[in-house]
Amino acid sequence: GQQLNQSPQSMFIQEGEDVSMNCTSSSIFNTWLWYKQDPGEGPVLLIALYKAGELTSNGRLTAQFGITRKDSFLNISASIPSDVGIYFCAGRNYGGSQGNLIFGKGTKLSVKP
Amino acid sequence: EAGVTQFPSHSVIEKGQTVTLRCDPISGHDNLYWYRRVMGKEIKFLLHFVKESKQDESGMPNNRFLAERTGGTYSTLKVQPAELEDSGVYFCASSPKGEKLFFGSGTQLSVL
């Protein structure tokens, strides 16, 4: 089946540093989504991307939909302790039923104050 | 407004037993989804309801898993008999039109 390669698996950074993570796929997606999961909670949508080349910001978060439609990245600027959690990319491809998202394995972010 | 709620939050059972997970979607959301995350791996789609009908159940692992959504409100996911590899976190999500999914906190299932 389709898979998303998400990297890095984990990151340990100092508060104030910028963070970058990305996802790649061998298949084309028509939607890319980035979610964050806090401990004991379900994933919460951070940013949704719908067009190739689209660059979208949400506060300190910026995400881009790759031109080839096979990749996406998420940047977090000036990290703070509450950024800690697991970040998942997810894609939805042409022909996939609404909501049938394919997820990456997640990037676990740790922020040292 | 209440979010997606799942019950129980944790379940520990022995191999061969039966477990039923429940999901209450956000009121008015016709779309309901079940996903599962096995430790360290990706979150995988299981199935999708539109109201009481199964729209897509291509992700269901095998016939030991049975999902229902009678009346188009809450949903249950039953695993019978449970096996060790069924352990993981089971997430439910709901959506009004299928674009933005709202996830519950999940049920952590441990099969011993």
Coordinates of C-alpha atoms in Angstrom, one line a residue:
Chain A
G1 CA 0.0 0.0 0.0
Q2 CA 0.9 3.6 -0.1
Q3 CA 3.4 4.9 2.5
L4 CA 4.6 8.2 3.6
N5 CA 8.2 8.6 4.7
Q6 CA 8.3 11.2 7.5
S7 CA 11.6 12.5 8.9
P8 CA 13.1 12.9 11.3
Q9 CA 11.7 10.3 13.6
S10 CA 12.5 12.5 16.6
M11 CA 14.1 15.8 17.5
F12 CA 15.6 17.3 20.6
I13 CA 16.0 21.0 20.4
Q14 CA 16.6 24.0 22.6
E15 CA 13.8 26.5 23.2
G16 CA 13.9 29.3 20.6
E17 CA 15.4 27.1 17.9
D18 CA 13.6 26.6 14.5
V19 CA 12.4 23.1 13.5
S20 CA 11.9 21.5 10.2
M21 CA 10.3 18.2 9.3
N22 CA 9.2 16.7 6.0
C23 CA 7.2 13.9 4.3
T24 CA 7.8 12.3 1.0
S25 CA 5.8 9.8 -1.0
S26 CA 6.2 7.7 -4.1
S27 CA 2.6 8.6 -5.0
I28 CA 0.9 11.9 -5.8
F29 CA -1.4 13.4 -3.2
N30 CA -4.0 16.1 -3.8
T31 CA -4.2 17.1 -0.2
W32 CA -1.4 17.4 2.5
L33 CA -2.3 17.8 6.1
W34 CA -0.2 18.3 9.2
Y35 CA -1.4 17.2 12.6
K36 CA -0.1 17.5 16.2
Q37 CA -0.8 15.0 18.9
D38 CA -0.3 16.0 22.5
P39 CA 0.2 13.2 25.1
G40 CA -3.1 11.4 25.9
E41 CA -5.0 13.3 23.2
G42 CA -6.0 12.7 19.6
P43 CA -4.4 14.4 16.6
V44 CA -5.3 18.0 16.0
L45 CA -5.2 19.6 12.6
L46 CA -2.5 22.3 12.3
I47 CA -2.4 23.1 8.6
A48 CA -4.2 21.9 5.4
L49 CA -2.7 22.3 1.9
Y50 CA -4.7 21.8 -1.2
K51 CA -2.6 23.0 -4.2
A52 CA 0.8 22.1 -5.4
G53 CA 3.3 24.8 -4.4
E54 CA 0.9 26.2 -1.8
L55 CA 2.7 27.8 1.2
T56 CA 0.5 28.3 4.3
S57 CA 1.3 29.8 7.7
N58 CA -0.5 29.4 11.0
G59 CA 1.3 31.5 13.6
R60 CA 4.8 30.2 14.0
L61 CA 4.0 27.2 11.8
T62 CA 4.6 27.2 8.0
A63 CA 3.9 24.3 5.7
Q64 CA 4.3 23.8 2.0
F65 CA 2.8 21.5 -0.6
G66 CA 5.6 20.3 -2.9
I67 CA 5.5 21.1 -6.6
T68 CA 5.7 17.4 -7.5
R69 CA 2.7 16.7 -5.2
K70 CA 4.8 14.0 -3.6
D71 CA 6.2 15.9 -0.6
S72 CA 5.5 18.5 2.1
F73 CA 7.4 20.2 4.8
L74 CA 6.5 21.8 8.1
N75 CA 8.6 24.5 9.8
I76 CA 8.2 25.7 13.4
S77 CA 10.0 29.0 14.2
A78 CA 11.2 30.0 17.6
S79 CA 10.1 26.8 19.4
I80 CA 8.5 27.0 22.8
P81 CA 8.0 24.2 25.4
S82 CA 4.3 23.7 24.4
D83 CA 5.4 22.7 20.9
V84 CA 6.3 19.3 22.5
G85 CA 4.4 16.5 20.9
I86 CA 4.2 14.2 17.9
Y87 CA 3.7 15.8 14.5
F88 CA 2.1 13.7 11.8
C89 CA 1.9 14.4 8.1
A90 CA -1.1 13.0 6.2
G91 CA -2.0 12.8 2.6
R92 CA -5.2 12.2 0.7
N93 CA -4.8 11.0 -2.9
Y94 CA -6.9 11.2 -6.0
G95 CA -9.7 8.8 -5.9
G96 CA -9.4 8.2 -2.2
S97 CA -12.6 8.5 -0.2
Q98 CA -12.9 11.6 1.9
G99 CA -11.2 11.1 5.1
N100 CA -9.2 8.1 4.0
L101 CA -6.0 9.7 5.0
I102 CA -2.5 8.1 4.8
F103 CA -0.3 9.1 7.7
G104 CA 3.4 9.2 8.3
K105 CA 4.9 7.6 11.3
G106 CA 5.3 10.9 13.1
T107 CA 8.1 13.2 14.3
K108 CA 8.4 13.3 18.1
L109 CA 9.5 16.8 19.1
S110 CA 11.2 17.5 22.5
V111 CA 12.0 21.1 23.5
K112 CA 14.4 21.9 26.3
P113 CA 13.6 25.1 28.1
Chain B
E1 CA -19.7 22.1 22.0
A2 CA -18.5 18.6 23.0
G3 CA -15.8 17.0 20.9
V4 CA -15.4 13.4 19.8
T5 CA -15.5 11.2 22.8
Q6 CA -14.2 7.7 23.0
F7 CA -14.8 5.0 25.7
P8 CA -12.9 3.4 27.3
S9 CA -9.7 5.4 27.3
H10 CA -7.8 2.3 28.2
S11 CA -8.6 -1.4 27.9
V12 CA -6.4 -4.4 29.0
I13 CA -7.7 -7.8 27.9
E14 CA -6.3 -11.3 27.4
K15 CA -5.8 -12.9 24.1
G16 CA -9.1 -14.5 22.9
Q17 CA -11.4 -12.1 24.8
T18 CA -13.8 -9.7 23.2
V19 CA -13.6 -5.9 23.5
T20 CA -16.0 -3.3 22.3
L21 CA -14.9 0.3 21.8
R22 CA -17.3 3.2 21.5
C23 CA -17.2 6.5 19.8
D24 CA -19.5 9.4 20.1
P25 CA -19.0 11.8 17.2
I26 CA -19.6 15.5 17.3
S27 CA -23.3 16.1 17.1
G28 CA -24.5 16.6 13.5
H29 CA -21.4 15.1 11.9
D30 CA -22.5 12.5 9.3
N31 CA -19.0 11.2 8.7
L32 CA -17.3 8.9 11.2
Y33 CA -14.0 7.3 10.9
W34 CA -12.0 4.7 12.8
Y35 CA -8.2 4.7 12.7
R36 CA -5.5 2.7 14.5
R37 CA -2.0 3.4 15.5
V38 CA 0.2 0.4 16.5
M39 CA 3.1 1.6 18.6
G40 CA 5.8 3.4 16.7
K41 CA 4.0 3.1 13.4
E42 CA 1.8 5.2 11.3
I43 CA -1.9 5.9 12.0
K44 CA -3.8 3.6 9.7
F45 CA -7.3 4.0 8.3
L46 CA -9.8 1.3 9.2
L47 CA -13.2 2.4 8.0
H48 CA -15.5 5.3 7.2
F49 CA -19.2 5.7 7.9
V50 CA -21.6 8.1 6.3
K51 CA -24.5 8.2 8.7
E52 CA -25.2 4.5 9.3
S53 CA -23.7 3.2 6.1
K54 CA -20.2 1.9 5.6
Q55 CA -18.7 4.1 2.9
D56 CA -15.3 2.5 2.9
E57 CA -14.1 -0.5 5.0
S58 CA -11.0 -1.2 3.0
G59 CA -8.7 -0.8 6.1
M60 CA -10.3 -3.3 8.3
P61 CA -7.6 -5.9 9.1
N62 CA -9.8 -9.0 9.1
N63 CA -13.2 -10.4 10.0
R64 CA -12.4 -10.4 13.8
F65 CA -13.2 -6.6 13.6
L66 CA -16.8 -5.5 13.4
A67 CA -17.9 -1.9 13.3
E68 CA -21.4 -0.6 13.6
R69 CA -23.2 2.7 13.6
T70 CA -26.8 1.9 14.2
G71 CA -29.0 5.0 13.8
G72 CA -26.1 7.0 12.4
T73 CA -25.1 8.4 15.8
Y74 CA -22.5 6.7 17.9
S75 CA -20.3 3.9 16.6
T76 CA -18.9 0.7 18.1
L77 CA -15.9 -1.3 17.1
K78 CA -15.8 -4.9 18.4
V79 CA -12.7 -7.1 18.3
Q80 CA -13.6 -10.8 18.7
P81 CA -11.5 -12.7 19.5
A82 CA -8.6 -10.3 20.3
E83 CA -5.1 -11.2 19.3
L84 CA -1.8 -9.8 20.5
E85 CA -1.2 -7.8 17.3
D86 CA -4.5 -5.9 17.8
S87 CA -2.8 -3.9 20.5
G88 CA -2.6 -0.2 19.8
V89 CA -4.4 3.1 20.0
Y90 CA -7.8 3.2 18.3
F91 CA -8.8 6.7 17.2
C92 CA -12.2 7.8 16.1
A93 CA -12.8 10.9 14.1
S94 CA -15.8 12.7 12.8
S95 CA -16.4 15.3 10.1
P96 CA -19.4 17.2 8.8
K97 CA -18.4 17.0 5.2
G98 CA -15.3 14.9 5.1
E99 CA -12.7 17.6 4.7
K100 CA -11.6 18.4 8.2
L101 CA -11.5 15.5 10.7
F102 CA -11.9 16.0 14.4
F103 CA -10.2 13.2 16.4
G104 CA -11.1 11.8 19.7
S105 CA -8.5 11.1 22.4
G106 CA -8.3 7.4 21.4
T107 CA -8.7 4.1 23.2
Q108 CA -5.4 2.4 24.2
L109 CA -6.0 -1.3 23.8
S110 CA -3.5 -3.8 25.3
V111 CA -3.9 -7.5 24.5
L112 CA -1.9 -9.7 26.7

